[in-house]
XYZ file of C-alpha atoms in Angstrom:
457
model
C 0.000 0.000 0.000
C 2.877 2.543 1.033
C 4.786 1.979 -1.940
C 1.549 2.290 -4.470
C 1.171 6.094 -2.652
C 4.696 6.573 -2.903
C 4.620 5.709 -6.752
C 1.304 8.038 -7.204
C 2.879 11.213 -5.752
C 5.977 10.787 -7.816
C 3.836 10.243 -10.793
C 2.464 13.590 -9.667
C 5.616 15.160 -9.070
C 6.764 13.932 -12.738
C 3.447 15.203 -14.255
C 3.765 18.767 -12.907
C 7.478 18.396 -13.565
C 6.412 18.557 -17.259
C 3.748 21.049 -17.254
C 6.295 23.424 -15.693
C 8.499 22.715 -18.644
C 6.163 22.663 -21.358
C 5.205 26.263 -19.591
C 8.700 27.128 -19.640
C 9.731 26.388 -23.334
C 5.959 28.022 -24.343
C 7.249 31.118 -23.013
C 10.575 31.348 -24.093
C 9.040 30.785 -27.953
C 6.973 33.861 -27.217
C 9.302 36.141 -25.871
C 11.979 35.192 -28.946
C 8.509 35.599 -31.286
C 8.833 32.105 -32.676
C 5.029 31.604 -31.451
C 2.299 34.129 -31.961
C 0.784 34.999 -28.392
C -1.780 32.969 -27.337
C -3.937 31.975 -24.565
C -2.721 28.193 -22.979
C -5.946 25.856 -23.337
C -7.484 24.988 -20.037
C -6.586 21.139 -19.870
C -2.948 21.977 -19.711
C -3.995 23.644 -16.137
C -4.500 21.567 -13.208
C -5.750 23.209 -9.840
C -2.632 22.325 -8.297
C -0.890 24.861 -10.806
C -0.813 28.275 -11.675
C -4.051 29.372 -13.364
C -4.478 32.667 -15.062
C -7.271 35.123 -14.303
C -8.172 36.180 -17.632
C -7.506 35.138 -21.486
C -3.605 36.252 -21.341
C -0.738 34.564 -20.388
C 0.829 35.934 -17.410
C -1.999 38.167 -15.872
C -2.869 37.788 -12.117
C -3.099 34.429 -10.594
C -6.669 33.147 -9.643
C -5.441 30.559 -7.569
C -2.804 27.946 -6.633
C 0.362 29.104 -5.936
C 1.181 32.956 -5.773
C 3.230 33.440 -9.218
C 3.316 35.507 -11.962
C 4.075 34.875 -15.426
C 5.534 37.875 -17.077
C 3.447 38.723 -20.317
C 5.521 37.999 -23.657
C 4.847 41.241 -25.937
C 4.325 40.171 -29.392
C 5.780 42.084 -32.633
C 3.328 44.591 -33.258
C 3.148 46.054 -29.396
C 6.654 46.183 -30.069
C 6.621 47.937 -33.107
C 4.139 50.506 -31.794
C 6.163 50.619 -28.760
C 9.232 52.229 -31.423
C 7.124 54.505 -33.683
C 5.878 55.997 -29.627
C 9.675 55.951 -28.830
C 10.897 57.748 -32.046
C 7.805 60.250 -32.247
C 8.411 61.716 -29.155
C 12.396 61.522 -29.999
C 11.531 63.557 -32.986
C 8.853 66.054 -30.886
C 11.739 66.881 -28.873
C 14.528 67.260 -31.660
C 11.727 69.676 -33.187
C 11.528 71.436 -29.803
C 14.958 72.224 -29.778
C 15.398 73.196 -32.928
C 12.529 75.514 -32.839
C 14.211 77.199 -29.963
C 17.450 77.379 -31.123
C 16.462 79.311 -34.455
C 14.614 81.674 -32.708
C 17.756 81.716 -30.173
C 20.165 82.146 -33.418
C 17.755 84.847 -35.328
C 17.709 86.840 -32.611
C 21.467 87.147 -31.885
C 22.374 86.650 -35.222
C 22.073 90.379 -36.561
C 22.113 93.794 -34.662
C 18.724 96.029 -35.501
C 19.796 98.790 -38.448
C 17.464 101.605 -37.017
C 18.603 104.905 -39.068
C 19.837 107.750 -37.044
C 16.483 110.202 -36.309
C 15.316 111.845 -39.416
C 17.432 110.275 -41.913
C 16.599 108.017 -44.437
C 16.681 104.094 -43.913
C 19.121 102.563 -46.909
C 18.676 98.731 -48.379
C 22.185 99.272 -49.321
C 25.102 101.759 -51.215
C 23.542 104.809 -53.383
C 23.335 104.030 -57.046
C 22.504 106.222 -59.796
C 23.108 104.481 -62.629
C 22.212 101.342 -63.096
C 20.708 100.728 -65.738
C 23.812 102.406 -67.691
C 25.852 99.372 -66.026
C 22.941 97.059 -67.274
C 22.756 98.312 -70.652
C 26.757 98.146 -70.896
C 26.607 94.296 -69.195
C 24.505 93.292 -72.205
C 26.583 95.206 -74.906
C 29.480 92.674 -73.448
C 27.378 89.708 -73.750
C 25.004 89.831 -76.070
C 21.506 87.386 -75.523
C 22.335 87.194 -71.736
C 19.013 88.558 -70.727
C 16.862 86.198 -72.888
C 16.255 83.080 -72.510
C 16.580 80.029 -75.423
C 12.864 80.841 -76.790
C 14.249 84.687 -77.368
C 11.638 86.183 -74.797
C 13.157 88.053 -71.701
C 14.573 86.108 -68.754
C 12.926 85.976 -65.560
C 13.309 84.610 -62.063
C 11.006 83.826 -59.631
C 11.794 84.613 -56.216
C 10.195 82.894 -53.155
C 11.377 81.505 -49.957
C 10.380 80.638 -46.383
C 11.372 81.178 -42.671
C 14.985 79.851 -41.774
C 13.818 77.352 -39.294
C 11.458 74.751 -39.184
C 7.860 75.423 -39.537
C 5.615 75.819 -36.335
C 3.336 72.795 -37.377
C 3.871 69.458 -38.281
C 2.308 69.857 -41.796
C 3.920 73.150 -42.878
C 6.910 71.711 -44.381
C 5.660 69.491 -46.275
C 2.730 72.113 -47.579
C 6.211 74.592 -48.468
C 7.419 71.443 -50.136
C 4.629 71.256 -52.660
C 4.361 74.539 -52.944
C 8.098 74.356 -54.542
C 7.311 71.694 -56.344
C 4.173 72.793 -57.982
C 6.800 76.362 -58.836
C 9.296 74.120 -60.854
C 6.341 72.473 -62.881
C 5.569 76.001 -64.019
C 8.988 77.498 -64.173
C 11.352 74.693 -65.994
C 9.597 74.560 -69.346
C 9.722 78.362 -69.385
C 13.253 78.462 -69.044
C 12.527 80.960 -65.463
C 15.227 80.884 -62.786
C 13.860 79.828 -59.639
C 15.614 81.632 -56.350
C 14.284 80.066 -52.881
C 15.233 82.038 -49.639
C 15.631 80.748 -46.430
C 17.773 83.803 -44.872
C 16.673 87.348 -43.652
C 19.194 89.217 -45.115
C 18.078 92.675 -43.081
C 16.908 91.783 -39.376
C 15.259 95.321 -39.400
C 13.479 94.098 -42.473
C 11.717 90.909 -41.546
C 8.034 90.246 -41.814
C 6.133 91.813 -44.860
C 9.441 93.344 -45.807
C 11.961 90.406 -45.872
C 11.479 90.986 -49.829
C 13.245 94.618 -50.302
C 16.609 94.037 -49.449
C 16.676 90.173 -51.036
C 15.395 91.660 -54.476
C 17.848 94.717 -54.346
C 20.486 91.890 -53.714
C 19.144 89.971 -56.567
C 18.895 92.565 -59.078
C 22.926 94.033 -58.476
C 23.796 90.183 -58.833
C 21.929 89.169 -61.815
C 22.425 92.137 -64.206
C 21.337 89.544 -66.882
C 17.759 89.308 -65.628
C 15.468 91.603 -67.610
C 12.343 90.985 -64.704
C 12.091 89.375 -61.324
C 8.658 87.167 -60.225
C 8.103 87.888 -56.600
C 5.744 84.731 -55.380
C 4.629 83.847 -51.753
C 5.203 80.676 -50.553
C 1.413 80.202 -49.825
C 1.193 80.722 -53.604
C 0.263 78.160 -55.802
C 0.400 78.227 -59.953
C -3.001 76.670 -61.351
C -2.721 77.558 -64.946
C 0.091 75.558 -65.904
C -0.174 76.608 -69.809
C -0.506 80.148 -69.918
C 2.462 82.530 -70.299
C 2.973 85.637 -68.919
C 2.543 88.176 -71.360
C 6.334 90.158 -70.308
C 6.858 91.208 -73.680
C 3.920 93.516 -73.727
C 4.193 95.633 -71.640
C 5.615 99.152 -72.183
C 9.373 99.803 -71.259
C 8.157 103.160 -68.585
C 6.203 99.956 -66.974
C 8.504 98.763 -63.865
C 6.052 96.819 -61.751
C 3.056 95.137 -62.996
C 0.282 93.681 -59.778
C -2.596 92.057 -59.762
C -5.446 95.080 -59.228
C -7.926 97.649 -59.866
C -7.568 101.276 -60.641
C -10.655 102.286 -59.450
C -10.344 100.633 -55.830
C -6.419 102.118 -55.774
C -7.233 105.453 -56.896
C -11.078 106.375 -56.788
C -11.283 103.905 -52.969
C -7.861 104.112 -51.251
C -8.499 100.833 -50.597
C -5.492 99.166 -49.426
C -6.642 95.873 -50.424
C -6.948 97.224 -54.142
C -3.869 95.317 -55.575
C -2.016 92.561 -53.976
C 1.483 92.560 -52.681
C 1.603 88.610 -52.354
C 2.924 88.351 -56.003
C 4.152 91.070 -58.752
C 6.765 91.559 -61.532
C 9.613 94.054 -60.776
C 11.924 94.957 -63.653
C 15.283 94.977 -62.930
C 15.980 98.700 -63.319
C 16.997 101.974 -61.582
C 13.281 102.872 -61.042
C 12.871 99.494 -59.374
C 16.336 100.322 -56.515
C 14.601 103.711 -55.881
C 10.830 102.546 -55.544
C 11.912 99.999 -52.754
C 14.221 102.497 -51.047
C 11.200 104.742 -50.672
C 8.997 101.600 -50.241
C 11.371 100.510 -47.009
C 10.926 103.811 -44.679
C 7.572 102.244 -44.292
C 9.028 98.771 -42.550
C 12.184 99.560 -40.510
C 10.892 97.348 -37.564
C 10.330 99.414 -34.741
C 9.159 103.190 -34.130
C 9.227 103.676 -37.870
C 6.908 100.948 -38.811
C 4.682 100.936 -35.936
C 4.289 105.283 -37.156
C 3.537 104.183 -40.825
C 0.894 102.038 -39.652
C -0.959 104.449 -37.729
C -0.498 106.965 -40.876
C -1.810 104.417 -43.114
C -4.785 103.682 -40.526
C -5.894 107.379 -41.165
C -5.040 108.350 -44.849
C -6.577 104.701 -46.605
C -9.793 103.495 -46.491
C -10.992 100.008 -44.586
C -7.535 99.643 -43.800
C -7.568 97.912 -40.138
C -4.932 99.287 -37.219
C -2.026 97.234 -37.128
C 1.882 98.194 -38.066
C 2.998 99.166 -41.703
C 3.051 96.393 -44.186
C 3.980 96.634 -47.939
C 0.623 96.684 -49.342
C -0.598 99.442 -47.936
C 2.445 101.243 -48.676
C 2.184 100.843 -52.076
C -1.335 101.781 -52.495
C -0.235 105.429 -50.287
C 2.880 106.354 -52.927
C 0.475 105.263 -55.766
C -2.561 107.860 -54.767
C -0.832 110.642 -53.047
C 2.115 110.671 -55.470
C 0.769 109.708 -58.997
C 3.489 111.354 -60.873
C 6.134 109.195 -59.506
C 4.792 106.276 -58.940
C 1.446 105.248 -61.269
C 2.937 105.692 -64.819
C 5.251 102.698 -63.760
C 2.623 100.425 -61.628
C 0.593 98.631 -64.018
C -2.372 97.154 -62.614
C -2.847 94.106 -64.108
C -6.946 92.280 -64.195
C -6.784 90.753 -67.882
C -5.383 87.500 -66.151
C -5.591 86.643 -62.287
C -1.928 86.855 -60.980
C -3.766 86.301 -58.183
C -6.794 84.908 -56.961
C -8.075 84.692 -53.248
C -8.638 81.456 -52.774
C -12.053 80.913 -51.054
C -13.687 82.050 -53.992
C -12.426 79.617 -56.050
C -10.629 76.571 -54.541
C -14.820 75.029 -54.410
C -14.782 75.488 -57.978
C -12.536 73.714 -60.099
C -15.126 70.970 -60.390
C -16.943 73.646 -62.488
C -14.282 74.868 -64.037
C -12.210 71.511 -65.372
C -16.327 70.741 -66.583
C -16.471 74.421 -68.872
C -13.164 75.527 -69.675
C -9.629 74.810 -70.123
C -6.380 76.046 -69.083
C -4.619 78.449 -71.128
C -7.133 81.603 -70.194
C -5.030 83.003 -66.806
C -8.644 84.512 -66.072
C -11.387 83.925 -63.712
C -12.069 80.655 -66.283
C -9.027 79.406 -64.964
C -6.717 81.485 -62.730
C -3.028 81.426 -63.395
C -2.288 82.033 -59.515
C -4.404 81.082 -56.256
C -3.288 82.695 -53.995
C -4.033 81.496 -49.991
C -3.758 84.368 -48.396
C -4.000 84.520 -44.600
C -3.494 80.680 -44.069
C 0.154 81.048 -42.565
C 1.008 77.357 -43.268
C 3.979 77.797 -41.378
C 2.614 79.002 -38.372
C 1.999 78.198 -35.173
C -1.886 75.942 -34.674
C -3.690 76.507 -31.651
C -7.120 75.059 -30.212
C -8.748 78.534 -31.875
C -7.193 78.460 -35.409
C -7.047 74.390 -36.249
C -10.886 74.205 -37.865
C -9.085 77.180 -39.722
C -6.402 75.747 -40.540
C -7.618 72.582 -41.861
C -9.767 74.188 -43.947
C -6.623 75.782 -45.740
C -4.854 72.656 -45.825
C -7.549 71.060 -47.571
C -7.991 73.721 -50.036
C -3.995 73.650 -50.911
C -4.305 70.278 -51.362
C -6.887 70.581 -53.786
C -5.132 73.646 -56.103
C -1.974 71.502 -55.988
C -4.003 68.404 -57.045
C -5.573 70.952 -59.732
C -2.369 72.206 -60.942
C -0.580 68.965 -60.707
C -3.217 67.302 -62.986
C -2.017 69.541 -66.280
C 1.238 67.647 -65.264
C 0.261 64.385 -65.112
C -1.723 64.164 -67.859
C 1.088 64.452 -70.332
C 2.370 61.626 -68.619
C -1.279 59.445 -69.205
C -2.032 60.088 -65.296
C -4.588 62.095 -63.313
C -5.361 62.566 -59.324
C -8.600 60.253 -58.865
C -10.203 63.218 -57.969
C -8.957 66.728 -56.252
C -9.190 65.680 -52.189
C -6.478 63.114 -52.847
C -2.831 62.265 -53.852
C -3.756 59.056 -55.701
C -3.463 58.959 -59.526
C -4.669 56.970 -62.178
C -4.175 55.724 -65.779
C -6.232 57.969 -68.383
C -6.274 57.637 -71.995
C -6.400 60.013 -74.670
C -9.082 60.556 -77.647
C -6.116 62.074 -79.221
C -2.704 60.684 -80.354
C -0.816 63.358 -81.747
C 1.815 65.453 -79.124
C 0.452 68.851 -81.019
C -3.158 68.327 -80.874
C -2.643 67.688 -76.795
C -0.528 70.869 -76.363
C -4.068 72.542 -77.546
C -6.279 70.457 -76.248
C -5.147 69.162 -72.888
C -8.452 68.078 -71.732
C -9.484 66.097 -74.411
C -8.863 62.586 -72.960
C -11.158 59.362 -70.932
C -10.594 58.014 -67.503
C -10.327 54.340 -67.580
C -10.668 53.870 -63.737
C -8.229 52.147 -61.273
């Protein structure tokens, strides 16, 4: 009888001898990821041994012994568990980066505030360039016109020198550039993209004035410059800028009306977003007079009171460019509104709420190739500040412009694509699709770029 009990319990002993092990070598697979986590099946469990409380291996014991059987994670907790680590790695790289450009901006430059009642300068006095011009072109002839024969332009653009505010700013300022060479590279226009304020007393509005003054001195072989803001987008990629035309006593040419400018004072009569500027002496001494409006400090925060009181609608806040140019152009016509051509035959710029909801319409009646309000060369998202900072207030804002880019660059990227036998699916989205053409010839697409059939995905 003894040695029948004696055999039982080691029988016992040898039984939960092998559960342990089978335990054992179950959880070593898991933690190494050779076995997908699982719950153990109850008939491996006796009461004598450790029982889990709920589905998972390893949670609190019910009963039996007091153990506890550390939980194996399995491949995707891990994997989560990195992205969680890196993101907040990357947060704080942003953090500090953030920090140390503003840190760098502000020590990098001393303020250039003008001694009382003189004149602020962008640079040197000079009188005569466009006799240094005129003689850099006798030396080498055809430098200021591009391969086509028309005159040779650069577009000018740029961004803060630091990272954006927002996660989705740079990559918005990324598209923007891209959707700039589309336009520019088949025209043969220089593209110059700014990262530095060159003038510390110039920032803001007025980061523009002493970069093109710097531009025009080192490029005496560019016949106009294309200033474009970076919340600009081109959505006529076929239609050409009619340079050529205009008359050589016209330096500037904006997107505007004479009879807001002149018969309003309205100071949102033109736009300062985007404008040609012809490389000329005119040009240096329009944005030397243009810049005692925007020396940061006393100087600006005066002009904007003065152009509070002297334009119409305008709302109180410190000088900006705009508003500036509207004052020289009504209270000193002689100077200034011969050589400002305000341009409305084609939309260099177009505000985009009144038009972004549209393109639907427009892609279903027109074409591009007009520049017009058929199809606008430029839409223009003014007051979106990509870049900026997004609080609780401005993010229904601010989604609303990021939608609405997305949709002009979609726009503006399909005129791209579609030379290529691709389209966007539809303008909320970066996915493409195969089209094909009713027409086979390279010339007849060139006129007709819309003339083609969606197959589907």
């Amino acid at each position: 009888m003894a040695s029948s009990r004696l055999a039982a319990a080691m029988f016992n002993r040898m039984d939960l001898l092998t559960c342990f092990v089978f335990l054992l070598v179950l959880g070593l697979t898991q933690r190494l990821h050779l076995l997908p986590s699982v719950p153990l099946p109850e008939e491996f469990l006796s009461d004598a041994m450790i029982r889990p409380s709920g589905p998972v291996l390893g949670e609190e014991i019910a009963r039996g012994p007091r153990r506890r059987l550390l939980e194996a994670p399995s491949q995707a907790e891990d994997r989560e568990a990195q992205r969680r680590m890196v993101r907040a790695a990357v947060e704080r790289w942003k953090k500090e980066q953030r920090a140390r450009d503003k840190r760098e901006m502000n020590e990098s430059m001393p303020d250039t505030q003008p001694p009382k009642g003189e004149r602020y300068l962008l640079g040197p006095k000079i009188t005569d360039w466009d006799e240094q011009r005129a003689d850099y072109v006798r030396k080498h002839p055809g430098s200021n016109e591009t391969r086509q024969g028309k005159p040779k332009v650069m577009l000018v653009t740029g961004s803060q020198p630091g990272m954006c505010d927002n996660d989705v700013g740079d990559f918005l300022l990324l598209k923007s550039l891209k959707n700039k060479l589309d336009y520019c590279s088949p025209r043969d226009i220089q593209i110059y993209y700014s990262t530095a304020i060159l003038d510390r007393s110039m920032d803001s509005f007025w980061v523009k004035l002493p970069l093109l003054r710097k531009l025009m001195l080192s490029h005496a072989d560019v016949e106009w410059f294309w200033w474009m803001d970076s919340d600009a987008i081109f959505t006529d990629m076929t239609f050409d800028v009619p340079f050529e035309t205009y008359e050589p006593h016209t330096h500037m040419v904006m997107h505007g009306y004479d009879s807001l400018v002149y018969g309003q004072k309205d100071w949102a009569g033109l736009n300062a977003g985007i404008y040609l500027i012809r490389n000329s002496q005119w040009s240096l001494d329009f944005m030397e007079d243009l810049a005692q409006f925007g020396v940061k400090g006393p100087m600006r925060d005066a002009a904007g009171v003065k152009l509070f009181k002297e334009l119409e609608t305008r709302p109180m806040f410190e000088g900006d460019d705009q508003s500036a140019i509207v004052w020289l152009m009504v209270y000193h016509p002689e100077k200034y509104a011969k050589h400002i051509y305000l341009e409305s035959k084609y939309q260099l710029h177009s505000f985009w709420p009144t038009v972004t909801g549209r393109y639907e319409e427009l892609m279903d009646k027109y074409h591009p190739g007009y520049g017009d309000h058929r199809w606008p060369l430029i839409t223009h998202f003014v007051g979106c500040k990509p870049c900026g900072k997004i609080g609780v207030i401005e993010y229904e804002a601010t989604q609303k412009c990021v939608e609405n880019m997305e949709r002009a660059f979609n726009f503006a990227d399909n005129q791209v694509l579609r030379k290529f036998g691709y389209e966007h699916l539809h303008l909320d989205t970066f996915q493409v699709v195969k089209i094909n053409f009713t027409t086979y010839k390279a010339s007849e697409f060139d006129s007709h770029p819309l003339k083609y059939r969606q197959l589907g995905i």
